[in-house]
CSV table of C-alpha atoms in Angstrom, one decimal:
chain,number,residue,atom,x,y,z
A,1,MET,CA,33.6,-33.6,-30.7
A,2,GLU,CA,30.1,-33.7,-29.5
A,3,LYS,CA,30.7,-29.9,-29.3
A,4,ASN,CA,32.3,-29.1,-32.4
A,5,ASN,CA,29.3,-30.8,-34.1
A,6,ARG,CA,26.8,-28.5,-32.7
A,7,ARG,CA,29.2,-25.4,-33.5
A,8,GLU,CA,29.2,-26.2,-37.0
A,9,SER,CA,25.7,-26.9,-36.7
A,10,LEU,CA,24.9,-23.4,-35.5
A,11,LYS,CA,27.1,-21.9,-38.0
A,12,GLN,CA,25.1,-23.7,-41.1
A,13,MET,CA,22.1,-22.2,-39.5
A,14,ASP,CA,23.6,-18.7,-39.2
A,15,GLU,CA,24.5,-18.6,-43.3
A,16,ALA,CA,21.1,-20.0,-43.9
A,17,LEU,CA,19.4,-17.0,-42.3
A,18,THR,CA,22.2,-14.2,-43.6
A,19,ILE,CA,20.0,-13.5,-46.7
A,20,PRO,CA,16.4,-13.9,-46.8
A,21,SER,CA,15.4,-16.7,-49.9
A,22,GLU,CA,12.7,-15.3,-52.3
A,23,GLN,CA,10.4,-18.0,-50.7
A,24,ALA,CA,10.5,-16.7,-47.4
A,25,LEU,CA,10.2,-12.8,-48.1
A,26,CYS,CA,6.7,-13.0,-47.8
A,27,GLY,CA,4.5,-15.4,-45.6
A,28,GLY,CA,7.7,-17.5,-44.6
A,29,ASP,CA,7.9,-21.0,-46.0
A,30,ASP,CA,5.3,-23.0,-44.9
A,31,THR,CA,3.6,-23.9,-48.1
A,32,SER,CA,0.7,-25.9,-46.6
A,33,LEU,CA,-1.2,-22.8,-46.1
A,34,ALA,CA,-0.9,-21.7,-49.5
A,35,GLY,CA,-3.6,-19.8,-50.9
A,36,SER,CA,-5.8,-20.2,-47.4
A,37,SER,CA,-6.4,-16.3,-46.9
A,38,ARG,CA,-9.9,-15.8,-45.3
A,39,LEU,CA,-9.9,-12.0,-45.7
A,40,ILE,CA,-13.3,-10.4,-45.9
A,41,VAL,CA,-12.8,-7.5,-47.0
A,42,PRO,CA,-11.6,-6.6,-50.5
A,43,LYS,CA,-7.8,-7.0,-51.2
A,44,ASN,CA,-5.5,-4.8,-52.8
A,45,ASN,CA,-8.1,-1.8,-52.3
A,46,GLY,CA,-5.5,0.6,-50.7
A,47,LEU,CA,-2.9,2.7,-51.7
A,48,ARG,CA,0.4,0.7,-51.7
A,49,ILE,CA,3.2,1.8,-49.3
A,50,THR,CA,6.1,2.8,-51.8
A,51,GLY,CA,8.3,4.7,-49.5
A,52,THR,CA,9.7,4.5,-46.0
A,53,PHE,CA,11.7,6.9,-43.6
A,54,LEU,CA,14.9,5.5,-42.5
A,55,ASP,CA,15.2,6.4,-38.4
A,56,GLU,CA,18.6,6.3,-37.3
A,57,ILE,CA,18.3,9.5,-35.3
A,58,SER,CA,15.5,9.1,-33.3
A,59,HIS,CA,14.2,10.1,-29.7
A,60,ASP,CA,11.4,8.3,-29.1
A,61,ILE,CA,11.6,4.6,-30.6
A,62,PRO,CA,14.8,2.2,-29.5
A,63,HIS,CA,17.8,1.5,-31.9
A,64,GLN,CA,18.3,-1.8,-33.2
A,65,ASN,CA,21.9,-1.8,-33.9
A,66,TRP,CA,21.7,-2.8,-37.2
A,67,GLY,CA,24.9,-3.2,-39.3
A,68,GLU,CA,25.5,-3.3,-43.0
A,69,GLN,CA,24.3,-6.7,-43.3
A,70,GLU,CA,20.8,-6.2,-41.7
A,71,TRP,CA,20.1,-3.0,-43.6
A,72,ASP,CA,21.5,-5.0,-47.1
A,73,ARG,CA,18.8,-7.3,-45.9
A,74,ASP,CA,16.1,-4.9,-44.8
A,75,PHE,CA,16.6,-3.2,-48.3
A,76,ARG,CA,15.6,-6.6,-49.7
A,77,TYR,CA,12.5,-6.8,-48.1
A,78,MET,CA,11.5,-3.4,-48.8
A,79,LYS,CA,12.4,-3.9,-52.5
A,80,HIS,CA,10.2,-6.9,-52.5
A,81,ILE,CA,7.0,-5.1,-51.2
A,82,GLY,CA,7.1,-2.5,-53.9
A,83,ILE,CA,9.4,0.6,-51.7
A,84,ASP,CA,11.4,2.7,-54.6
A,85,THR,CA,11.9,5.5,-52.0
A,86,VAL,CA,13.9,5.8,-49.0
A,87,ILE,CA,14.2,8.7,-46.7
A,88,MET,CA,16.4,9.6,-44.2
A,89,ILE,CA,14.2,11.1,-41.6
A,90,ARG,CA,17.0,13.5,-40.5
A,91,SER,CA,20.7,13.8,-40.7
A,92,GLY,CA,21.4,14.6,-37.1
A,93,TYR,CA,19.2,15.4,-34.0
A,94,ARG,CA,21.2,17.8,-31.5
A,95,LYS,CA,24.5,15.9,-31.1
A,96,PHE,CA,23.9,12.7,-32.9
A,97,ILE,CA,24.8,12.6,-36.6
A,98,THR,CA,24.8,10.5,-39.0
A,99,TYR,CA,27.5,11.2,-41.1
A,100,PRO,CA,31.3,12.8,-40.7
A,101,SER,CA,30.2,16.0,-41.0
A,102,LYS,CA,33.0,18.8,-40.3
A,103,TYR,CA,30.6,21.4,-39.5
A,104,LEU,CA,28.6,19.7,-37.2
A,105,LEU,CA,31.4,18.2,-35.5
A,106,SER,CA,32.9,21.9,-35.0
A,107,LYS,CA,29.6,22.3,-33.4
A,108,GLY,CA,30.2,20.0,-30.7
A,109,CYS,CA,28.3,17.1,-32.2
A,110,TYR,CA,29.1,13.5,-31.5
A,111,MET,CA,31.5,11.6,-34.3
A,112,PRO,CA,29.4,8.8,-35.8
A,113,SER,CA,30.9,5.2,-36.3
A,114,VAL,CA,29.6,4.5,-39.6
A,115,ASP,CA,29.0,7.1,-42.4
A,116,LEU,CA,24.9,6.0,-42.7
A,117,VAL,CA,24.7,8.2,-45.4
A,118,ASP,CA,26.9,6.9,-47.4
A,119,MET,CA,25.8,3.1,-46.5
A,120,PHE,CA,22.1,4.2,-47.4
A,121,LEU,CA,23.3,5.8,-50.6
A,122,ARG,CA,25.1,2.7,-51.6
A,123,LEU,CA,22.0,0.4,-50.6
A,124,ALA,CA,19.5,2.4,-52.3
A,125,GLU,CA,21.8,2.5,-55.7
A,126,LYS,CA,22.0,-1.4,-55.1
A,127,PHE,CA,18.3,-2.0,-55.1
A,128,GLY,CA,17.3,0.8,-57.7
A,129,MET,CA,16.0,3.0,-54.9
A,130,LYS,CA,15.6,7.0,-54.5
A,131,PHE,CA,17.5,8.3,-51.5
A,132,TYR,CA,16.1,11.6,-50.0
A,133,PHE,CA,18.3,13.5,-47.8
A,134,GLY,CA,16.6,14.3,-44.5
A,135,LEU,CA,17.7,17.6,-43.2
A,136,TYR,CA,19.5,18.6,-39.6
A,137,ASP,CA,17.4,18.8,-36.7
A,138,THR,CA,18.8,21.1,-33.9
A,139,GLY,CA,16.5,20.4,-31.4
A,140,HIS,CA,15.9,24.0,-30.6
A,141,TYR,CA,12.8,24.4,-32.7
A,142,TRP,CA,11.2,22.0,-30.0
A,143,ASP,CA,12.5,24.0,-27.4
A,144,THR,CA,11.8,27.6,-28.2
A,145,HIS,CA,9.7,27.2,-31.4
A,146,ASP,CA,12.2,29.4,-32.9
A,147,MET,CA,12.7,27.8,-36.4
A,148,SER,CA,16.0,30.3,-37.1
A,149,TRP,CA,18.2,27.5,-35.9
A,150,GLU,CA,17.3,25.4,-38.7
A,151,VAL,CA,18.0,27.7,-41.2
A,152,GLU,CA,21.0,28.8,-40.2
A,153,TYR,CA,22.6,25.2,-39.4
A,154,ASN,CA,21.4,23.8,-42.5
A,155,LYS,CA,22.8,26.4,-44.7
A,156,TYR,CA,25.9,24.7,-44.1
A,157,VAL,CA,24.5,21.0,-43.8
A,158,ILE,CA,23.0,21.3,-47.6
A,159,GLU,CA,26.0,22.8,-48.9
A,160,GLU,CA,28.2,19.9,-47.2
A,161,VAL,CA,26.2,17.1,-48.5
A,162,TRP,CA,25.5,18.0,-51.5
A,163,ASN,CA,29.4,18.5,-52.3
A,164,ASN,CA,30.4,15.2,-50.2
A,165,TYR,CA,27.9,13.0,-51.6
A,166,GLY,CA,25.0,14.4,-54.2
A,167,ALA,CA,27.2,14.4,-57.3
A,168,LYS,CA,28.7,11.1,-56.4
A,169,TYR,CA,25.6,8.7,-56.0
A,170,LYS,CA,22.6,8.7,-58.7
A,171,SER,CA,20.8,7.4,-56.2
A,172,PHE,CA,20.6,11.1,-54.3
A,173,GLY,CA,17.2,11.4,-55.6
A,174,GLY,CA,15.8,14.7,-53.5
A,175,TRP,CA,15.5,16.6,-49.6
A,176,TYR,CA,13.2,15.8,-46.9
A,177,ILE,CA,12.6,19.3,-44.8
A,178,SER,CA,12.6,17.4,-41.7
A,179,THR,CA,11.1,20.2,-39.6
A,180,GLU,CA,7.4,19.3,-38.2
A,181,ILE,CA,5.0,21.5,-38.0
A,182,SER,CA,1.0,21.1,-37.7
A,183,ARG,CA,-0.5,24.6,-37.7
A,184,SER,CA,0.6,28.2,-39.0
A,185,THR,CA,3.5,28.4,-37.1
A,186,LYS,CA,5.4,31.5,-36.7
A,187,GLY,CA,8.3,32.1,-39.2
A,188,ALA,CA,7.4,28.5,-40.6
A,189,ILE,CA,6.7,29.7,-44.2
A,190,ASP,CA,10.1,31.8,-44.5
A,191,ALA,CA,11.9,29.0,-42.8
A,192,PHE,CA,10.6,26.2,-45.4
A,193,HIS,CA,10.8,28.5,-48.5
A,194,THR,CA,14.6,29.5,-47.3
A,195,MET,CA,15.4,25.8,-47.0
A,196,GLY,CA,13.4,24.8,-50.0
A,197,GLN,CA,15.2,27.1,-52.4
A,198,GLN,CA,18.6,26.3,-50.9
A,199,CYS,CA,18.1,22.3,-51.7
A,200,LYS,CA,17.0,23.4,-55.2
A,201,ASP,CA,20.2,25.6,-55.8
A,202,PHE,CA,22.8,23.3,-54.7
A,203,SER,CA,21.3,20.4,-56.3
A,204,ASN,CA,19.9,21.6,-59.7
A,205,GLY,CA,16.4,21.5,-58.8
A,206,LEU,CA,16.0,18.2,-57.2
A,207,PRO,CA,12.6,17.6,-55.3
A,208,THR,CA,12.0,18.5,-52.0
A,209,PHE,CA,8.9,17.2,-49.4
A,210,ILE,CA,7.8,17.9,-45.8
A,211,SER,CA,5.8,15.6,-43.5
A,212,PRO,CA,3.8,17.7,-41.1
A,213,TRP,CA,1.2,16.3,-38.6
A,214,ILE,CA,-2.5,17.3,-38.5
A,215,ASP,CA,-3.3,18.9,-34.9
A,216,GLY,CA,-5.8,16.3,-34.5
A,217,LYS,CA,-7.2,14.6,-31.7
A,218,LYS,CA,-4.5,12.1,-31.3
A,219,ALA,CA,-1.6,15.2,-31.3
A,220,VAL,CA,-1.1,14.5,-27.7
A,221,MET,CA,2.7,14.6,-27.1
A,222,GLY,CA,4.1,14.6,-23.7
A,223,THR,CA,1.1,13.6,-22.1
A,224,SER,CA,-0.2,10.7,-21.0
A,225,LYS,CA,-3.4,10.9,-22.4
A,226,LEU,CA,-4.0,9.5,-25.9
A,227,SER,CA,-6.8,12.0,-27.1
A,228,ARG,CA,-7.9,15.9,-26.4
A,229,GLU,CA,-10.9,17.9,-27.0
A,230,ASP,CA,-9.3,20.8,-28.7
A,231,ALA,CA,-8.5,19.5,-31.9
A,232,VAL,CA,-8.3,21.5,-35.3
A,233,SER,CA,-11.4,21.4,-37.2
A,234,VAL,CA,-11.3,20.6,-41.0
A,235,GLU,CA,-12.0,24.0,-41.9
A,236,GLU,CA,-9.3,25.5,-39.5
A,237,HIS,CA,-7.0,23.1,-41.1
A,238,GLU,CA,-8.0,23.8,-44.6
A,239,ARG,CA,-7.6,27.7,-44.1
A,240,GLU,CA,-4.1,27.5,-42.4
A,241,TRP,CA,-2.5,25.3,-44.9
A,242,ASN,CA,-3.5,27.1,-47.7
A,243,GLU,CA,-1.6,30.1,-46.4
A,244,ILE,CA,1.4,28.0,-45.9
A,245,PHE,CA,1.2,26.1,-49.2
A,246,ASP,CA,0.6,29.4,-51.0
A,247,GLY,CA,3.9,30.5,-49.5
A,248,ILE,CA,6.3,27.5,-50.1
A,249,HIS,CA,5.0,25.6,-53.2
A,250,ASP,CA,7.3,27.0,-55.7
A,251,VAL,CA,10.3,25.2,-53.6
A,252,VAL,CA,8.5,22.3,-51.9
A,253,ASP,CA,7.2,19.9,-54.3
A,254,ALA,CA,5.2,17.7,-52.1
A,255,CYS,CA,3.5,17.2,-48.8
A,256,ALA,CA,3.0,14.0,-46.8
A,257,PHE,CA,0.9,14.5,-44.0
A,258,GLN,CA,1.2,12.3,-40.8
A,259,ASP,CA,-2.1,10.3,-40.9
A,260,GLY,CA,-2.2,9.3,-37.3
A,261,HIS,CA,-3.0,12.2,-35.4
A,262,ILE,CA,-6.8,11.9,-36.7
A,263,ASP,CA,-9.5,9.5,-36.1
A,264,TYR,CA,-10.2,6.7,-38.8
A,265,ASN,CA,-13.7,8.5,-39.4
A,266,GLU,CA,-11.9,11.8,-40.1
A,267,LEU,CA,-9.5,10.3,-42.5
A,268,ASP,CA,-11.7,11.1,-45.5
A,269,ALA,CA,-12.4,14.8,-44.5
A,270,PHE,CA,-9.3,15.6,-44.0
A,271,PHE,CA,-7.6,13.6,-46.9
A,272,THR,CA,-9.7,15.3,-49.5
A,273,VAL,CA,-8.8,19.0,-47.8
A,274,ASN,CA,-5.2,17.8,-48.1
A,275,LYS,CA,-5.5,16.8,-52.0
A,276,LYS,CA,-7.4,19.9,-52.7
A,277,LEU,CA,-4.7,21.8,-51.5
A,278,ALA,CA,-2.1,20.0,-53.2
A,279,ASP,CA,-3.7,19.9,-56.8
A,280,LYS,CA,-4.7,23.9,-56.3
A,281,TYR,CA,-0.6,24.5,-55.7
A,282,GLY,CA,0.4,22.3,-58.1
A,283,MET,CA,2.2,19.9,-55.3
A,284,GLU,CA,1.7,16.2,-55.2
A,285,CYS,CA,0.1,14.6,-52.3
A,286,TRP,CA,1.5,12.0,-50.3
A,287,THR,CA,0.1,10.4,-47.1
A,288,ASN,CA,2.8,9.6,-44.3
A,289,ALA,CA,0.8,6.2,-43.3
A,290,GLU,CA,2.3,5.5,-39.9
A,291,SER,CA,2.6,1.9,-39.4
A,292,PHE,CA,2.7,2.6,-35.3
A,293,ASP,CA,0.0,2.5,-33.3
A,294,ARG,CA,-1.0,5.8,-31.3
A,295,ASP,CA,-4.1,4.5,-29.9
A,296,MET,CA,-2.0,2.3,-27.0
A,297,PRO,CA,-0.7,3.8,-23.8
A,298,ILE,CA,2.6,2.0,-24.8
A,299,ARG,CA,4.8,4.3,-27.3
A,300,PHE,CA,5.3,2.8,-29.9
A,301,LEU,CA,4.4,-0.8,-31.1
A,302,PRO,CA,3.5,-2.1,-34.8
A,303,ILE,CA,0.0,-0.8,-35.4
A,304,LYS,CA,-2.8,-3.4,-36.1
A,305,PHE,CA,-3.1,-4.2,-39.7
A,306,ASP,CA,-6.8,-3.0,-39.7
A,307,LYS,CA,-6.1,0.5,-38.9
A,308,LEU,CA,-3.2,0.8,-41.5
A,309,ARG,CA,-5.4,-0.7,-44.3
A,310,MET,CA,-8.0,2.1,-43.7
A,311,LYS,CA,-5.7,4.7,-43.7
A,312,LEU,CA,-4.4,3.3,-47.0
A,313,GLU,CA,-7.9,2.6,-48.5
A,314,ALA,CA,-8.8,6.4,-47.5
A,315,ALA,CA,-5.3,7.7,-49.0
A,316,LYS,CA,-6.8,5.8,-52.7
A,317,ARG,CA,-9.9,7.2,-52.1
A,318,ALA,CA,-8.8,10.5,-51.9
A,319,GLY,CA,-6.6,10.2,-55.1
A,320,TYR,CA,-3.3,10.4,-53.5
A,321,ASP,CA,-0.1,10.5,-55.2
A,322,LYS,CA,2.3,8.3,-53.2
A,323,ALA,CA,2.1,6.8,-49.7
A,324,ILE,CA,5.1,6.5,-47.4
A,325,THR,CA,5.4,5.0,-44.0
A,326,PHE,CA,7.1,5.5,-40.4
A,327,GLU,CA,8.8,3.4,-40.7
A,328,PHE,CA,9.3,0.1,-42.2
A,329,SER,CA,12.1,-1.1,-40.2
A,330,HIS,CA,11.2,-0.7,-36.6
A,331,PHE,CA,7.1,-1.6,-37.7
A,332,MET,CA,6.9,-3.6,-40.4
A,333,SER,CA,9.9,-5.5,-40.9
A,334,PRO,CA,10.3,-9.1,-40.6
A,335,GLN,CA,13.8,-8.6,-39.0
A,336,SER,CA,12.5,-5.8,-36.6
A,337,ALA,CA,13.0,-5.8,-32.8
A,338,TYR,CA,9.1,-6.0,-32.6
A,339,LEU,CA,7.9,-9.6,-33.3
A,340,GLN,CA,4.4,-8.0,-34.3
A,341,ALA,CA,6.2,-6.3,-37.3
A,342,GLY,CA,6.9,-9.4,-39.5
A,343,HIS,CA,3.4,-10.4,-38.9
A,344,LEU,CA,2.0,-6.9,-40.2
A,345,TYR,CA,4.6,-7.6,-43.0
A,346,ASP,CA,2.9,-11.0,-44.0
A,347,ARG,CA,-0.8,-9.6,-43.5
A,348,TYR,CA,0.3,-6.5,-45.6
A,349,CYS,CA,1.2,-9.1,-48.2
A,350,GLU,CA,-1.6,-11.0,-48.3
A,351,TYR,CA,-3.8,-8.0,-48.5
A,352,PHE,CA,-1.9,-6.8,-51.4
A,353,ASP,CA,-1.5,-10.6,-53.0
A,354,ILE,CA,2.4,-10.0,-52.6
A,355,GLU,CA,4.2,-13.6,-52.8
């Protein structure tokens, strides 16, 4: 009898935790501390995050193995803080893919257990969000720096995805050209232009965007170091991206530079240049406000709140159009596998007066 009571009690607890209440969406349910914020910096002084990547095909952060129930709950948390845009960071990476693509399966990719594209589109529709589809990443670019593979594979992926999902869901809001670069990479302009043009041709002109990184002092991938000396200067960055924007602005609508590869005292200088270039070419200037910390020897943990705050404040000073993050579910969500992520969510709510 005692065992049955305990089992029933656990069942009731599980049911109570299934969907967060409005009270629990931010700051928990402890009302004894209501109104007790002791921030000594001005509140609500940064650009709010209104978009997030969805990282289900990754090579450097762990999967959380969520099903639709957990994703539904996470979209609810996103909606609560004002997120209106979700971006699937890539539809596949090497052999792992997010949807049952006939083309990619014929190329040796593995069959996924769930159609994540369909699920994300349904959840975006349910919560009134726009979904951006991230193109397929063959992995060849990272090995050879040859972007022709990305163009060839995505030629089929773009058409397939639009035919299968684009006309079906109103939440299909645009495209993310997922190949990441930082400098004037050989073939990048032609590749971005080709893929951007194809996305627009199939979807009747839906918006596209890119999210490159700045080749700053913290761009140290594949090493044990946290910084390097041969970082790009602001002048070099402006010169190279002026050339790139000049070649892609007619088919790429927005650029969201990753903000984690430069130091915090460099934010204003680089952000000013980014906004200047975007305005020059009629593009929207977004920031990819990374919510993970690049300053630690452990890759990757949720970022310290003050670091995120400083980056969002710099984006607001520069007049940026939108802030997205990589990425909410691992590094800001109250149900993340990382305990610190829920605390970051609470601090974010506190700073922006989100109840």
